[in-house]
Amino acid sequence: MKKQGIMSKTDQYAEFTYRPNATSPPSMQEFYESVINGIIKRFQLGLYQGEYPYYNELQSCLHEFIRLMNFKSEILVEVFQSITNLNLSKETFPNVVVPCASCGMFIYIVQHCTICYSAFYCDKTCLKNGRQKHESECQQAKMTPSIIYPLQVEIHCGSSLGDDVKIYFQHERKLSLLYRGQKFLNSMYKILLKNRWLKNNGYNIIENETSIQLQSTKKIDMKPTEDQGDPNYSDEDLYLKMPCVQEIKVIFLNQGAILQDIIKETYNLQTNFIHIYYFPI
């Protein structure tokens, strides 16, 4: 948002845009943009059954961030429109609006073709009037089959690893595992080397055929904060908020990864936190 002049912590939207220092997690703006870019990436990969579920997920993402952020929604809408080039309605929780396939008027995405999920109509009248024209171009919406065999990537962090982070992969389709896995690792390695935070904050990157390890060369300040004085605060809050893990999550979301779950495991009283992502490759 620098081009819009939001550059200091005293700005109206500093809480959204500002990263206090290099060792801080990504700003909420970076997360927001990466989630939207991830949805766009998955759409480009053919992982939505037509445009309706794609628009619907973008719309849900916008609504969730508006609920999450405790200030006006204008900046969220502005970022959303600049990334997606979609039109939105003027409401507290804006909805995606698209041209009617029959009359051209901008409408909600509620009335849509149930075969291709990519044609939208004002009402049943427009649906009836535009049916003949649409039938010639309508095709059954299909998802890319590769989503059935995703590359599963795990981010491991926690007390057993200290400040180090390990990234493992496992492809559910055993055929061509080595090729697919190495291709992913090579790409991930380049991204990690280029990334501004990881490159400048004391991590050595060690790779092999099945994993990448980010080995910390300096101790990250893990001193208790005011939040950690809370009796409900746990190690999970500490490790899942590690700047390194936060940065990797942003990278993965920008690549179109789908977050499946976060698992907490205990082994010999040492706790691991595992983020699982699926990459449709």
GROMACS .gro file of C-alpha atoms in nm:
model
  281
    1MET     CA    1   0.000   0.000   0.000
    2LYS     CA    2   0.301   0.231  -0.020
    3LYS     CA    3   0.170   0.384  -0.341
    4GLN     CA    4  -0.134   0.500  -0.147
    5GLY     CA    5   0.081   0.678   0.109
    6ILE     CA    6   0.028   0.444   0.403
    7MET     CA    7   0.386   0.432   0.525
    8SER     CA    8   0.409   0.510   0.897
    9LYS     CA    9   0.279   0.358   1.218
   10THR     CA   10   0.075   0.672   1.286
   11ASP     CA   11  -0.137   0.617   0.975
   12GLN     CA   12  -0.504   0.532   1.003
   13TYR     CA   13  -0.450   0.179   0.871
   14ALA     CA   14  -0.105   0.117   1.023
   15GLU     CA   15  -0.235  -0.179   1.222
   16PHE     CA   16  -0.322  -0.345   0.892
   17THR     CA   17  -0.022  -0.246   0.679
   18TYR     CA   18   0.268  -0.194   0.916
   19ARG     CA   19   0.536  -0.452   0.998
   20PRO     CA   20   0.720  -0.309   1.302
   21ASN     CA   21   1.059  -0.465   1.227
   22ALA     CA   22   1.234  -0.739   1.032
   23THR     CA   23   1.181  -1.001   1.304
   24SER     CA   24   0.805  -0.942   1.316
   25PRO     CA   25   0.551  -1.171   1.145
   26PRO     CA   26   0.401  -1.051   0.816
   27SER     CA   27   0.142  -0.776   0.838
   28MET     CA   28  -0.228  -0.855   0.813
   29GLN     CA   29  -0.222  -0.696   0.467
   30GLU     CA   30   0.034  -0.953   0.349
   31PHE     CA   31  -0.181  -1.238   0.481
   32TYR     CA   32  -0.493  -1.091   0.323
   33GLU     CA   33  -0.327  -1.048  -0.016
   34SER     CA   34  -0.174  -1.396  -0.004
   35VAL     CA   35  -0.509  -1.562   0.074
   36ILE     CA   36  -0.671  -1.384  -0.222
   37ASN     CA   37  -0.377  -1.464  -0.451
   38GLY     CA   38  -0.396  -1.828  -0.340
   39ILE     CA   39  -0.765  -1.846  -0.441
   40ILE     CA   40  -0.682  -1.688  -0.778
   41LYS     CA   41  -0.395  -1.934  -0.827
   42ARG     CA   42  -0.621  -2.232  -0.753
   43PHE     CA   43  -0.877  -2.099  -1.002
   44GLN     CA   44  -0.605  -2.068  -1.267
   45LEU     CA   45  -0.505  -2.429  -1.195
   46GLY     CA   46  -0.864  -2.542  -1.265
   47LEU     CA   47  -0.949  -2.640  -0.908
   48TYR     CA   48  -1.296  -2.483  -0.897
   49GLN     CA   49  -1.604  -2.623  -1.064
   50GLY     CA   50  -1.675  -2.311  -1.269
   51GLU     CA   51  -1.673  -1.944  -1.174
   52TYR     CA   52  -1.950  -1.955  -0.911
   53PRO     CA   53  -1.750  -2.142  -0.639
   54TYR     CA   54  -1.447  -1.924  -0.722
   55TYR     CA   55  -1.642  -1.598  -0.676
   56ASN     CA   56  -1.812  -1.740  -0.369
   57GLU     CA   57  -1.482  -1.824  -0.199
   58LEU     CA   58  -1.340  -1.479  -0.277
   59GLN     CA   59  -1.656  -1.322  -0.136
   60SER     CA   60  -1.636  -1.535   0.180
   61CYS     CA   61  -1.270  -1.439   0.223
   62LEU     CA   62  -1.358  -1.068   0.204
   63HIS     CA   63  -1.641  -1.105   0.456
   64GLU     CA   64  -1.421  -1.295   0.702
   65PHE     CA   65  -1.150  -1.028   0.693
   66ILE     CA   66  -1.406  -0.750   0.739
   67ARG     CA   67  -1.533  -0.933   1.049
   68LEU     CA   68  -1.177  -0.984   1.171
   69MET     CA   69  -1.046  -0.628   1.129
   70ASN     CA   70  -1.179  -0.368   1.368
   71PHE     CA   71  -1.174  -0.069   1.137
   72LYS     CA   72  -1.355   0.046   0.825
   73SER     CA   73  -1.378  -0.196   0.534
   74GLU     CA   74  -1.282   0.053   0.260
   75ILE     CA   75  -0.917  -0.051   0.248
   76LEU     CA   76  -1.008  -0.422   0.237
   77VAL     CA   77  -1.244  -0.358  -0.053
   78GLU     CA   78  -0.982  -0.147  -0.233
   79VAL     CA   79  -0.714  -0.417  -0.202
   80PHE     CA   80  -0.966  -0.685  -0.305
   81GLN     CA   81  -1.068  -0.499  -0.622
   82SER     CA   82  -0.712  -0.411  -0.719
   83ILE     CA   83  -0.608  -0.780  -0.703
   84THR     CA   84  -0.919  -0.945  -0.850
   85ASN     CA   85  -1.055  -0.674  -1.085
   86LEU     CA   86  -1.406  -0.772  -0.972
   87ASN     CA   87  -1.696  -0.538  -0.898
   88LEU     CA   88  -1.854  -0.527  -0.553
   89SER     CA   89  -2.190  -0.408  -0.421
   90LYS     CA   90  -2.213  -0.111  -0.181
   91GLU     CA   91  -2.296  -0.289   0.144
   92THR     CA   92  -2.147  -0.338   0.490
   93PHE     CA   93  -2.036  -0.681   0.371
   94PRO     CA   94  -1.992  -0.625  -0.007
   95ASN     CA   95  -2.086  -0.903  -0.246
   96VAL     CA   96  -1.935  -0.985  -0.584
   97VAL     CA   97  -2.150  -0.857  -0.873
   98VAL     CA   98  -2.118  -0.974  -1.235
   99PRO     CA   99  -2.301  -0.891  -1.562
  100CYS     CA  100  -2.620  -1.083  -1.635
  101ALA     CA  101  -2.558  -1.315  -1.931
  102SER     CA  102  -2.891  -1.207  -2.080
  103CYS     CA  103  -2.943  -0.833  -2.019
  104GLY     CA  104  -2.596  -0.724  -1.905
  105MET     CA  105  -2.709  -0.564  -1.578
  106PHE     CA  106  -2.476  -0.616  -1.279
  107ILE     CA  107  -2.621  -0.867  -1.035
  108TYR     CA  108  -2.535  -1.096  -0.744
  109ILE     CA  109  -2.394  -1.441  -0.825
  110VAL     CA  110  -2.694  -1.624  -0.676
  111GLN     CA  111  -2.879  -1.714  -1.001
  112HIS     CA  112  -2.635  -1.916  -1.210
  113CYS     CA  113  -2.625  -2.198  -1.463
  114THR     CA  114  -2.619  -2.528  -1.274
  115ILE     CA  115  -2.428  -2.705  -1.551
  116CYS     CA  116  -2.124  -2.483  -1.613
  117TYR     CA  117  -2.153  -2.257  -1.304
  118SER     CA  118  -2.013  -1.972  -1.513
  119ALA     CA  119  -2.322  -1.790  -1.646
  120PHE     CA  120  -2.524  -1.561  -1.416
  121TYR     CA  121  -2.877  -1.422  -1.449
  122CYS     CA  122  -3.102  -1.157  -1.290
  123ASP     CA  123  -3.397  -1.390  -1.247
  124LYS     CA  124  -3.585  -1.676  -1.410
  125THR     CA  125  -3.701  -1.448  -1.693
  126CYS     CA  126  -3.344  -1.365  -1.798
  127LEU     CA  127  -3.249  -1.728  -1.751
  128LYS     CA  128  -3.525  -1.832  -1.992
  129ASN     CA  129  -3.443  -1.556  -2.243
  130GLY     CA  130  -3.070  -1.637  -2.245
  131ARG     CA  131  -3.098  -2.014  -2.244
  132GLN     CA  132  -3.086  -2.066  -2.621
  133LYS     CA  133  -2.775  -1.850  -2.663
  134HIS     CA  134  -2.601  -2.005  -2.362
  135GLU     CA  135  -2.671  -2.369  -2.458
  136SER     CA  136  -2.436  -2.344  -2.755
  137GLU     CA  137  -2.140  -2.250  -2.530
  138CYS     CA  138  -2.235  -2.427  -2.206
  139GLN     CA  139  -2.011  -2.715  -2.097
  140GLN     CA  140  -2.014  -2.934  -1.789
  141ALA     CA  141  -1.788  -2.775  -1.530
  142LYS     CA  142  -1.498  -3.002  -1.434
  143MET     CA  143  -1.224  -2.977  -1.178
  144THR     CA  144  -0.865  -3.059  -1.261
  145PRO     CA  145  -0.812  -3.425  -1.165
  146SER     CA  146  -0.468  -3.352  -1.012
  147ILE     CA  147  -0.633  -3.220  -0.695
  148ILE     CA  148  -0.714  -3.584  -0.610
  149TYR     CA  149  -0.340  -3.657  -0.583
  150PRO     CA  150  -0.197  -3.352  -0.411
  151LEU     CA  151   0.153  -3.295  -0.285
  152GLN     CA  152   0.124  -3.291   0.093
  153VAL     CA  153   0.367  -3.050   0.258
  154GLU     CA  154   0.418  -3.027   0.632
  155ILE     CA  155   0.574  -2.742   0.829
  156HIS     CA  156   0.712  -2.870   1.160
  157CYS     CA  157   0.796  -2.631   1.444
  158GLY     CA  158   0.790  -2.649   1.822
  159SER     CA  159   0.994  -2.710   2.135
  160SER     CA  160   1.164  -3.023   1.997
  161LEU     CA  161   1.306  -2.816   1.710
  162GLY     CA  162   1.370  -2.493   1.898
  163ASP     CA  163   1.404  -2.209   1.648
  164ASP     CA  164   1.456  -2.446   1.355
  165VAL     CA  165   1.176  -2.529   1.112
  166LYS     CA  166   1.149  -2.842   0.896
  167ILE     CA  167   0.945  -2.873   0.576
  168TYR     CA  168   0.861  -3.228   0.460
  169PHE     CA  169   0.681  -3.347   0.147
  170GLN     CA  170   0.490  -3.660   0.060
  171HIS     CA  171   0.305  -3.715  -0.265
  172GLU     CA  172  -0.005  -3.930  -0.244
  173ARG     CA  173   0.052  -4.061  -0.595
  174LYS     CA  174   0.357  -4.282  -0.554
  175LEU     CA  175   0.425  -4.289  -0.928
  176SER     CA  176   0.686  -4.026  -1.026
  177LEU     CA  177   0.722  -3.931  -0.659
  178LEU     CA  178   1.090  -3.849  -0.695
  179TYR     CA  179   1.043  -3.619  -0.994
  180ARG     CA  180   0.747  -3.436  -0.845
  181GLY     CA  181   0.907  -3.408  -0.503
  182GLN     CA  182   1.243  -3.283  -0.625
  183LYS     CA  183   1.077  -3.036  -0.858
  184PHE     CA  184   0.879  -2.895  -0.568
  185LEU     CA  185   1.184  -2.884  -0.339
  186ASN     CA  186   1.396  -2.708  -0.600
  187SER     CA  187   1.128  -2.443  -0.649
  188MET     CA  188   1.075  -2.403  -0.274
  189TYR     CA  189   1.449  -2.374  -0.213
  190LYS     CA  190   1.477  -2.089  -0.464
  191ILE     CA  191   1.179  -1.910  -0.311
  192LEU     CA  192   1.319  -1.940   0.041
  193LEU     CA  193   1.659  -1.809  -0.070
  194LYS     CA  194   1.501  -1.507  -0.238
  195ASN     CA  195   1.253  -1.432   0.039
  196ARG     CA  196   1.338  -1.106   0.215
  197TRP     CA  197   1.264  -1.223   0.571
  198LEU     CA  198   1.428  -1.567   0.565
  199LYS     CA  199   1.733  -1.440   0.383
  200ASN     CA  200   1.803  -1.159   0.627
  201ASN     CA  201   1.712  -1.317   0.959
  202GLY     CA  202   1.969  -1.582   1.031
  203TYR     CA  203   1.848  -1.907   0.874
  204ASN     CA  204   2.063  -2.158   0.690
  205ILE     CA  205   1.870  -2.367   0.437
  206ILE     CA  206   1.961  -2.735   0.424
  207GLU     CA  207   1.788  -2.961   0.171
  208ASN     CA  208   1.778  -3.329   0.082
  209GLU     CA  209   1.550  -3.554  -0.124
  210THR     CA  210   1.257  -3.552   0.117
  211SER     CA  211   1.280  -3.234   0.323
  212ILE     CA  212   1.410  -2.882   0.370
  213GLN     CA  213   1.540  -2.768   0.705
  214LEU     CA  214   1.561  -2.401   0.802
  215GLN     CA  215   1.833  -2.400   1.065
  216SER     CA  216   1.851  -2.092   1.284
  217THR     CA  217   2.199  -1.937   1.313
  218LYS     CA  218   2.092  -1.693   1.584
  219LYS     CA  219   1.854  -1.718   1.872
  220ILE     CA  220   1.513  -1.562   1.809
  221ASP     CA  221   1.393  -1.363   2.108
  222MET     CA  222   1.134  -1.587   2.269
  223LYS     CA  223   1.092  -1.380   2.587
  224PRO     CA  224   0.746  -1.396   2.743
  225THR     CA  225   0.519  -1.112   2.643
  226GLU     CA  226   0.226  -0.962   2.829
  227ASP     CA  227  -0.001  -1.205   2.645
  228GLN     CA  228   0.202  -1.496   2.776
  229GLY     CA  229   0.122  -1.390   3.131
  230ASP     CA  230  -0.232  -1.506   3.061
  231PRO     CA  231  -0.297  -1.844   3.232
  232ASN     CA  232  -0.468  -1.961   2.910
  233TYR     CA  233  -0.156  -1.889   2.704
  234SER     CA  234   0.029  -2.199   2.579
  235ASP     CA  235   0.344  -2.301   2.392
  236GLU     CA  236   0.122  -2.338   2.088
  237ASP     CA  237   0.062  -1.962   2.078
  238LEU     CA  238   0.436  -1.903   2.094
  239TYR     CA  239   0.548  -2.144   1.826
  240LEU     CA  240   0.266  -2.094   1.578
  241LYS     CA  241   0.341  -1.720   1.588
  242MET     CA  242   0.711  -1.761   1.512
  243PRO     CA  243   0.791  -1.505   1.238
  244CYS     CA  244   0.962  -1.776   1.031
  245VAL     CA  245   0.650  -1.995   1.032
  246GLN     CA  246   0.424  -1.697   0.958
  247GLU     CA  247   0.640  -1.600   0.661
  248ILE     CA  248   0.638  -1.953   0.516
  249LYS     CA  249   0.258  -1.967   0.548
  250VAL     CA  250   0.233  -1.648   0.340
  251ILE     CA  251   0.463  -1.798   0.075
  252PHE     CA  252   0.258  -2.120   0.061
  253LEU     CA  253  -0.073  -1.936   0.033
  254ASN     CA  254   0.065  -1.723  -0.251
  255GLN     CA  255   0.157  -2.045  -0.432
  256GLY     CA  256  -0.205  -2.158  -0.419
  257ALA     CA  257  -0.160  -2.413  -0.139
  258ILE     CA  258  -0.467  -2.532   0.050
  259LEU     CA  259  -0.432  -2.538   0.428
  260GLN     CA  260  -0.574  -2.865   0.551
  261ASP     CA  261  -0.516  -2.867   0.926
  262ILE     CA  262  -0.284  -2.783   1.214
  263ILE     CA  263  -0.183  -3.085   1.421
  264LYS     CA  264  -0.025  -3.080   1.767
  265GLU     CA  265   0.189  -3.383   1.850
  266THR     CA  266   0.372  -3.476   2.171
  267TYR     CA  267   0.673  -3.708   2.184
  268ASN     CA  268   0.872  -3.759   2.507
  269LEU     CA  269   0.706  -3.447   2.649
  270GLN     CA  270   0.829  -3.234   2.360
  271THR     CA  271   0.559  -3.074   2.148
  272ASN     CA  272   0.554  -3.039   1.770
  273PHE     CA  273   0.312  -2.820   1.577
  274ILE     CA  274   0.252  -2.940   1.223
  275HIS     CA  275   0.086  -2.728   0.952
  276ILE     CA  276  -0.036  -2.942   0.662
  277TYR     CA  277  -0.074  -2.792   0.312
  278TYR     CA  278  -0.188  -2.951  -0.014
  279PHE     CA  279  -0.030  -2.834  -0.341
  280PRO     CA  280  -0.222  -2.931  -0.657
  281ILE     CA  281   0.069  -3.015  -0.885
   0.00000   0.00000   0.00000
